[in-house]
Coordinates of C-alpha atoms and ligand atoms in Angstrom, one line a residue:
X25 CA 0.0 0.0 0.0
X26 CA 2.7 2.4 1.1
X27 CA 4.8 1.6 -2.0
X28 CA 1.8 2.2 -4.3
X29 CA 1.2 5.5 -2.7
X30 CA 4.8 6.5 -3.1
X31 CA 4.7 5.5 -6.8
X32 CA 1.5 7.7 -7.3
X33 CA 3.0 10.6 -5.5
X34 CA 6.3 10.4 -7.5
X35 CA 4.3 11.0 -10.7
X36 CA 2.7 14.2 -9.4
X37 CA 4.7 17.5 -9.7
X38 CA 6.0 18.4 -6.3
X39 CA 4.2 21.8 -6.2
X40 CA 0.8 20.1 -6.6
X41 CA 1.3 17.9 -3.5
X42 CA 0.1 19.3 -0.2
X43 CA 3.3 18.6 1.7
X44 CA 1.8 18.2 5.2
X45 CA -1.6 16.8 6.0
X46 CA -2.1 19.4 8.7
X47 CA -2.1 22.3 6.1
X48 CA -4.6 22.7 3.3
X49 CA -3.2 23.6 -0.1
X50 CA -5.1 26.9 0.1
X51 CA -3.1 27.8 3.2
X52 CA -5.8 26.9 5.8
X53 CA -4.0 25.9 9.0
X54 CA -5.6 22.9 10.8
X55 CA -3.1 22.0 13.5
X56 CA -2.7 24.7 16.0
X57 CA 0.7 24.2 17.5
X58 CA 4.4 23.4 16.9
X59 CA 7.7 23.2 18.8
X60 CA 10.3 25.9 19.1
X61 CA 13.5 26.3 21.2
X62 CA 12.9 29.4 23.4
X63 CA 15.3 31.7 25.2
X64 CA 13.4 32.7 28.4
X65 CA 16.4 34.2 30.1
X66 CA 19.8 35.4 28.8
X67 CA 22.7 33.0 29.5
X68 CA 20.2 30.1 30.2
X69 CA 19.7 27.1 27.9
X70 CA 17.0 27.2 25.2
X71 CA 14.0 25.2 26.1
X72 CA 11.6 23.4 23.7
X73 CA 8.1 24.8 24.1
X74 CA 4.8 24.6 22.2
X75 CA 3.8 27.6 20.2
X76 CA 0.5 28.3 18.5
X77 CA 0.2 29.1 14.8
X78 CA -0.5 32.7 14.2
X79 CA -2.2 34.2 11.1
X80 CA 0.3 35.3 8.4
X81 CA 0.7 39.0 7.8
X82 CA 0.5 40.5 4.3
X83 CA 3.7 39.7 2.3
X84 CA 4.7 36.7 4.5
X85 CA 5.1 33.0 3.9
X86 CA 5.2 30.1 6.3
X87 CA 8.0 27.6 6.1
X88 CA 8.1 24.1 7.4
X89 CA 11.7 24.2 8.7
X90 CA 14.0 21.2 7.9
X91 CA 17.3 22.7 9.0
X92 CA 18.6 26.0 10.4
X93 CA 22.2 27.3 10.4
X94 CA 23.7 28.4 13.7
X95 CA 25.5 31.7 13.6
X96 CA 27.6 33.9 15.8
X97 CA 24.7 36.2 16.3
X98 CA 22.5 33.4 17.7
X99 CA 25.3 32.8 20.3
X100 CA 25.5 36.5 21.1
X101 CA 21.7 36.6 21.5
X102 CA 21.7 33.7 23.9
X103 CA 24.4 35.4 26.0
X104 CA 22.5 38.7 25.9
X105 CA 25.3 40.4 23.9
X106 CA 23.9 41.4 20.5
X107 CA 24.0 44.9 19.1
X108 CA 20.2 45.0 18.9
X109 CA 17.7 44.9 21.7
X110 CA 16.1 41.5 22.2
X111 CA 12.8 41.1 23.9
X112 CA 12.3 37.8 25.8
X113 CA 11.0 35.2 25.3
X114 CA 12.8 34.9 22.0
X115 CA 13.5 32.1 19.5
X116 CA 16.9 32.5 17.8
X117 CA 18.0 31.1 14.4
X118 CA 17.7 33.0 11.2
X119 CA 19.3 30.9 8.4
X120 CA 16.4 28.8 7.6
X121 CA 15.8 26.0 5.0
X122 CA 12.6 24.1 4.4
X123 CA 9.5 24.0 2.3
X124 CA 6.7 26.6 1.9
X125 CA 3.5 25.5 3.6
X126 CA 1.4 28.7 3.4
X127 CA 1.6 31.8 1.3
X128 CA 0.2 35.1 2.6
X129 CA -1.6 37.7 0.6
X130 CA 0.4 39.9 -1.8
X131 CA 3.2 37.3 -2.3
X132 CA 4.1 36.6 -5.9
X133 CA 6.4 33.9 -7.3
X134 CA 6.4 31.6 -4.2
X135 CA 4.1 28.7 -4.0
X136 CA 3.2 25.9 -1.5
X137 CA 5.7 23.1 -1.9
X138 CA 8.7 25.3 -3.0
X139 CA 12.0 24.4 -1.4
X140 CA 13.5 27.6 0.0
X141 CA 16.2 29.2 2.2
X142 CA 15.3 32.3 4.2
X143 CA 17.4 34.9 6.1
X144 CA 15.0 35.9 8.9
X145 CA 17.4 38.2 10.6
X146 CA 14.8 40.7 11.9
X147 CA 12.6 38.2 13.7
X148 CA 14.7 35.0 13.7
X149 CA 12.5 32.0 15.0
X150 CA 14.6 29.4 13.0
X151 CA 15.2 27.0 15.9
X152 CA 11.6 25.7 15.5
X153 CA 9.4 23.4 13.4
X154 CA 7.9 26.3 11.5
X155 CA 8.0 30.1 11.1
X156 CA 6.7 33.0 9.1
X157 CA 9.1 35.1 7.0
X158 CA 8.7 38.2 4.8
X159 CA 8.9 37.0 1.2
X160 CA 11.7 39.5 0.4
X161 CA 14.0 37.3 2.6
X162 CA 13.0 34.0 0.9
X163 CA 14.9 32.4 -1.9
X164 CA 14.0 29.3 -3.9
X165 CA 16.7 26.5 -4.0
X166 CA 17.0 23.6 -6.5
X167 CA 16.5 20.0 -5.5
X168 CA 20.3 19.4 -5.9
X169 CA 20.9 21.5 -2.7
X170 CA 19.8 19.5 0.3
X171 CA 18.2 21.2 3.3
X172 CA 21.3 21.0 5.5
X173 CA 23.5 22.6 2.8
X174 CA 20.9 25.3 2.2
X175 CA 20.9 26.2 5.9
X176 CA 24.7 26.4 5.8
X177 CA 25.1 28.4 2.7
X178 CA 23.5 31.8 2.3
X179 CA 24.6 34.0 5.2
X180 CA 28.3 33.3 4.9
X181 CA 28.7 32.8 1.2
X182 CA 26.7 35.9 0.4
X183 CA 28.8 38.0 2.8
X184 CA 32.0 36.4 1.3
X185 CA 30.8 37.3 -2.2
X186 CA 29.8 40.8 -1.3
X187 CA 33.1 41.5 0.5
X188 CA 35.4 39.8 -2.1
X189 CA 33.7 41.0 -5.3
X190 CA 31.7 44.2 -4.7
X191 CA 33.9 45.7 -2.0
X192 CA 37.5 44.4 -2.5
X193 CA 37.2 43.6 -6.3
X194 CA 39.3 40.5 -5.9
X195 CA 41.1 39.4 -9.0
X196 CA 42.5 36.1 -10.2
X197 CA 45.9 35.3 -8.8
X198 CA 45.9 38.0 -6.1
X199 CA 47.1 37.1 -2.7
X200 CA 44.5 37.3 0.1
X201 CA 44.9 36.9 3.9
X202 CA 41.8 35.5 5.7
X203 CA 41.6 35.6 9.5
X204 CA 39.6 33.0 11.4
X205 CA 39.8 31.0 8.2
X206 CA 38.2 27.9 9.7
X207 CA 35.2 29.7 11.0
X208 CA 31.8 29.8 9.2
X209 CA 32.5 33.1 7.4
X210 CA 36.2 32.5 7.1
X211 CA 35.9 29.1 5.4
X212 CA 33.3 30.5 2.9
X213 CA 35.8 33.3 2.0
X214 CA 38.5 30.7 1.5
X215 CA 36.2 28.6 -0.7
X216 CA 35.1 31.6 -2.9
X217 CA 38.5 33.2 -3.1
X218 CA 40.5 30.0 -3.9
X219 CA 38.0 27.9 -5.9
X220 CA 36.0 30.6 -7.8
X221 CA 38.4 33.5 -8.1
X222 CA 41.6 31.4 -8.2
X223 CA 43.3 33.7 -5.7
X224 CA 46.2 32.6 -3.6
X225 CA 44.8 32.3 -0.1
X226 CA 46.7 32.5 3.1
X227 CA 44.4 31.5 6.0
X228 CA 45.1 32.0 9.7
X229 CA 43.4 30.2 12.6
X230 CA 44.0 29.0 16.2
X231 CA 45.3 25.4 15.8
X232 CA 46.9 23.0 13.4
X233 CA 43.8 20.8 13.0
X234 CA 41.8 23.9 11.8
X235 CA 44.7 24.9 9.6
X236 CA 44.7 21.5 7.9
X237 CA 41.0 21.9 7.1
X238 CA 41.6 25.4 5.6
X239 CA 44.3 23.9 3.3
X240 CA 42.1 21.1 2.4
X241 CA 39.3 23.6 1.4
X242 CA 41.7 25.3 -1.1
X243 CA 44.0 27.7 0.8
X244 CA 47.5 27.9 -0.6
X245 CA 48.8 28.2 3.0
X246 CA 47.2 28.0 6.5
X247 CA 49.0 29.1 9.6
X248 CA 48.2 29.2 13.3
X249 CA 48.3 32.7 14.9
X250 CA 51.8 33.9 15.2
X251 CA 52.3 37.5 14.0
X252 CA 56.0 36.9 13.0
X253 CA 55.1 33.7 11.0
X254 CA 52.2 35.5 9.3
X255 CA 54.3 38.4 8.1
X256 CA 57.2 36.1 7.1
X257 CA 54.9 33.9 5.0
X258 CA 53.2 36.9 3.4
X259 CA 56.7 38.4 2.6
X260 CA 57.8 35.1 1.1
X261 CA 54.7 34.7 -1.1
X262 CA 54.5 38.3 -2.2
X263 CA 58.2 39.2 -2.5
X264 CA 57.8 41.5 0.4
X265 CA 55.0 43.4 -1.4
X266 CA 52.2 42.4 1.0
X267 CA 48.8 41.0 0.2
X268 CA 46.3 42.6 -2.1
X269 CA 43.3 41.8 0.1
X270 CA 42.8 41.2 3.8
X271 CA 39.4 39.7 4.9
X272 CA 39.0 40.0 8.7
X273 CA 36.2 38.6 10.8
X274 CA 37.9 38.7 14.2
X275 CA 38.9 42.3 15.1
X276 CA 41.2 43.0 18.1
X277 CA 44.9 42.2 18.0
X278 CA 44.5 39.7 15.0
X279 CA 43.1 42.5 12.9
X280 CA 46.0 44.9 13.9
X281 CA 48.6 42.2 13.0
X282 CA 46.9 41.4 9.7
X283 CA 47.0 45.1 8.8
X284 CA 50.8 44.9 8.8
X285 CA 50.6 42.3 6.0
X286 CA 48.6 44.6 3.7
X287 CA 50.5 45.8 0.6
X288 CA 50.4 48.9 -1.5
X289 CA 46.9 49.9 -2.6
X290 CA 45.5 46.8 -0.9
X291 CA 41.9 46.5 0.3
X292 CA 41.1 45.5 3.9
X293 CA 37.6 44.2 4.4
X294 CA 36.1 44.3 7.9
X295 CA 33.3 41.8 8.2
X296 CA 32.9 41.0 11.9
X297 CA 34.4 41.0 15.4
X298 CA 34.4 37.4 16.6
X299 CA 36.8 38.5 19.4
X300 CA 34.3 41.1 20.5
X301 CA 37.1 43.6 20.4
X302 CA 36.5 46.4 18.0
X303 CA 40.0 47.8 17.0
X304 CA 40.7 51.5 17.0
X305 CA 42.5 52.4 13.8
X306 CA 45.1 55.1 13.7
X307 CA 44.3 56.9 10.4
X308 CA 48.0 57.5 9.6
X309 CA 48.6 53.8 9.4
X310 CA 46.6 53.8 6.2
X311 CA 48.8 56.4 4.6
X312 CA 52.1 54.7 4.3
X313 CA 50.8 51.9 2.0
X314 CA 47.8 53.7 0.6
X315 CA 45.4 51.1 2.0
X316 CA 41.6 51.2 1.6
X317 CA 39.7 50.1 4.7
X318 CA 36.1 48.9 4.0
X319 CA 33.3 47.3 5.9
X320 CA 30.8 44.8 4.6
X321 CA 27.4 44.0 6.1
X322 CA 24.8 41.8 4.4
X323 CA 22.1 43.2 6.7
X324 CA 22.9 46.8 5.7
X325 CA 22.6 45.9 2.0
X326 CA 19.2 44.3 2.8
X327 CA 18.1 47.6 4.3
X328 CA 19.4 50.1 1.8
X329 CA 20.1 48.1 -1.4
X330 CA 17.7 45.2 -1.5
X331 CA 18.4 44.5 -5.2
X332 CA 22.1 43.8 -4.5
X333 CA 21.1 41.8 -1.4
X334 CA 18.8 39.5 -3.3
X335 CA 21.1 39.1 -6.3
X336 CA 24.1 38.3 -4.1
X337 CA 22.1 35.6 -2.2
X338 CA 20.9 34.2 -5.5
X339 CA 24.5 34.1 -6.8
X340 CA 25.6 32.1 -3.8
X341 CA 22.8 29.6 -4.4
X342 CA 23.9 29.4 -8.1
X343 CA 27.5 28.9 -7.3
X344 CA 26.5 26.0 -5.0
X345 CA 24.2 24.5 -7.6
X346 CA 27.0 24.6 -10.2
X347 CA 29.3 22.8 -7.7
X348 CA 31.8 25.8 -7.7
X349 CA 31.5 26.0 -3.9
X350 CA 30.4 23.7 -1.1
X351 CA 29.5 24.8 2.5
X352 CA 31.4 22.8 5.1
X353 CA 29.3 21.5 8.0
X354 CA 31.3 20.2 11.0
X355 CA 28.3 19.3 13.2
X356 CA 24.6 18.6 12.8
X357 CA 22.4 18.4 15.9
X358 CA 18.7 17.7 16.4
X359 CA 16.4 20.6 17.5
X360 CA 16.2 18.9 20.9
X361 CA 20.0 19.3 21.2
X362 CA 20.2 22.9 20.0
X363 CA 22.1 24.0 23.2
X364 CA 25.0 21.7 22.1
X365 CA 25.2 23.7 18.9
X366 CA 25.4 27.0 20.8
X367 CA 28.1 25.5 23.0
X368 CA 30.2 24.3 20.1
X369 CA 30.4 27.8 18.5
X370 CA 30.7 29.6 21.8
X371 CA 33.7 27.4 22.8
X372 CA 35.4 27.8 19.4
X373 CA 35.1 24.0 18.8
X374 CA 33.3 24.3 15.5
X375 CA 34.7 24.6 12.1
X376 CA 32.7 25.9 9.1
X377 CA 29.0 25.7 9.9
X378 CA 26.9 24.0 12.6
X379 CA 23.4 23.1 11.6
X380 CA 20.3 22.3 13.6
X381 CA 18.2 19.6 11.9
X382 CA 14.5 19.7 12.3
X383 CA 12.6 16.5 11.6
Ligands
NAP242 N1 29.3 41.3 7.9 C1 28.4 40.4 7.8 O1 27.4 40.6 7.0 C2 28.6 39.1 8.6 C3 28.0 37.9 8.1 C4 28.3 36.8 8.9 C5 29.0 36.9 10.1 N2 29.5 38.1 10.5 C6 30.4 38.2 11.7 O2 31.6 37.6 11.4 C7 32.2 37.1 12.6 C8 32.5 35.6 12.4 O3 31.4 34.9 12.0 P1 31.4 33.3 11.8 O4 30.2 32.9 11.2 O5 32.7 33.0 11.0 O6 31.6 32.8 13.3 P2 32.2 31.4 13.7 O7 31.8 30.3 12.8 O8 31.9 31.3 15.2 O9 33.8 31.6 13.6 C9 34.4 32.6 14.3 C10 35.9 32.2 14.5 O10 36.6 33.4 15.0 C11 37.7 32.9 15.7 N3 37.9 33.7 17.0 C12 39.0 34.4 17.3 N4 38.9 35.0 18.5 C13 37.7 34.6 19.0 C14 37.0 34.8 20.2 N5 37.6 35.6 21.2 N6 35.9 34.2 20.4 C15 35.3 33.5 19.4 N7 35.9 33.2 18.2 C16 37.1 33.7 18.0 C17 37.5 31.4 16.0 O11 38.4 30.7 15.1 P3 39.9 30.3 15.7 O12 39.7 29.4 16.8 O13 40.5 29.7 14.5 O14 40.5 31.6 16.1 C18 36.1 31.1 15.5 O15 36.0 29.8 15.0 C19 31.1 37.2 13.7 O16 31.4 38.4 14.4 C20 29.8 37.4 12.9 O17 28.9 38.2 13.6 C21 29.3 39.2 9.7

């Protein structure tokens, strides 16, 4: 019986199948509740609780979540340290991958059954079985990208692409220095720079195990943090000219040391402060080598330049579909074990991405 049903379903186009028996194809919600991992108090573990389904707002879609990427911002939220104010109770997680189960009024080009990724950075709610997201933050993915890869792809690869191409204008053969090169964003930068732009990547990170991974993902060299070794390798590779691009996600002392490796007319991209130390830059240090210092924020592009934001996310999906890049996932945990995922990132035990799987 089950086999016959599978055979029949396999002949029906996916978008015509109502994916979950608890939702009607017209968007009518029949089941009233679902599970979400909730932060009730800062610095306390997330707890699974039941939530009731709310009516969609105009322009929103509802996603049945299959996987959610865990990011540094989620960890900061749990610790009560983000830049923006968080009102508790709060459900973190914003890099969401799953299927559309309901479409609100005014939404075009998205249908029930579509496989999508969403960046729900405003409201989050990704560590849950379902959530609502504004359609402008939802992107269709092809069936060749599985849900876990989708949840590990868009935040870091879109930021890497924006920083490397639009801001630093990276060119083939240039030498680039990447800090925290085994982190989520760092490893995406290594992948795009080495494997798409054929740049010569020097990655730096905290231990040899991470360095081996960075080399394995395409870096020409990967070093553990040692300012003298970093400058020496850069000088060897560049004939003492310095690198053309620095991509920093750490800040603090590591940023200051990496600035010393920057060559004449080089571009220094600031993308984050994993160390939670925002360096103070002495403007005169930019003069001697005519360096350009530039920031990159995907969230800011979303706010002020939505066309670039959408196109860059679609480009990262395209690159993955074509097999040019591949997000690296070091750990996958079930929604029930979401606190383990937070712990791995907060203790610097993760490499690449950590993903929460929702069954
Ligand atoms: N601009 C944007 O649009 C954008 C987008 C995504 C992320 N970000 C930001 O970029 C930063 C990195 O993000 P990510 O996704 O790569 O995070 P991640 O996966 O947690 O990696 C961060 C890495 O930074 C290194 N690190 C150095 N000092 C650290 C410290 N004191 N505490 C923790 N980590 C430290 C660690 O690598 P080692 O152990 O090798 O040192 C760690 O693995 C975060 O600040 C994040 O908010 C910005």
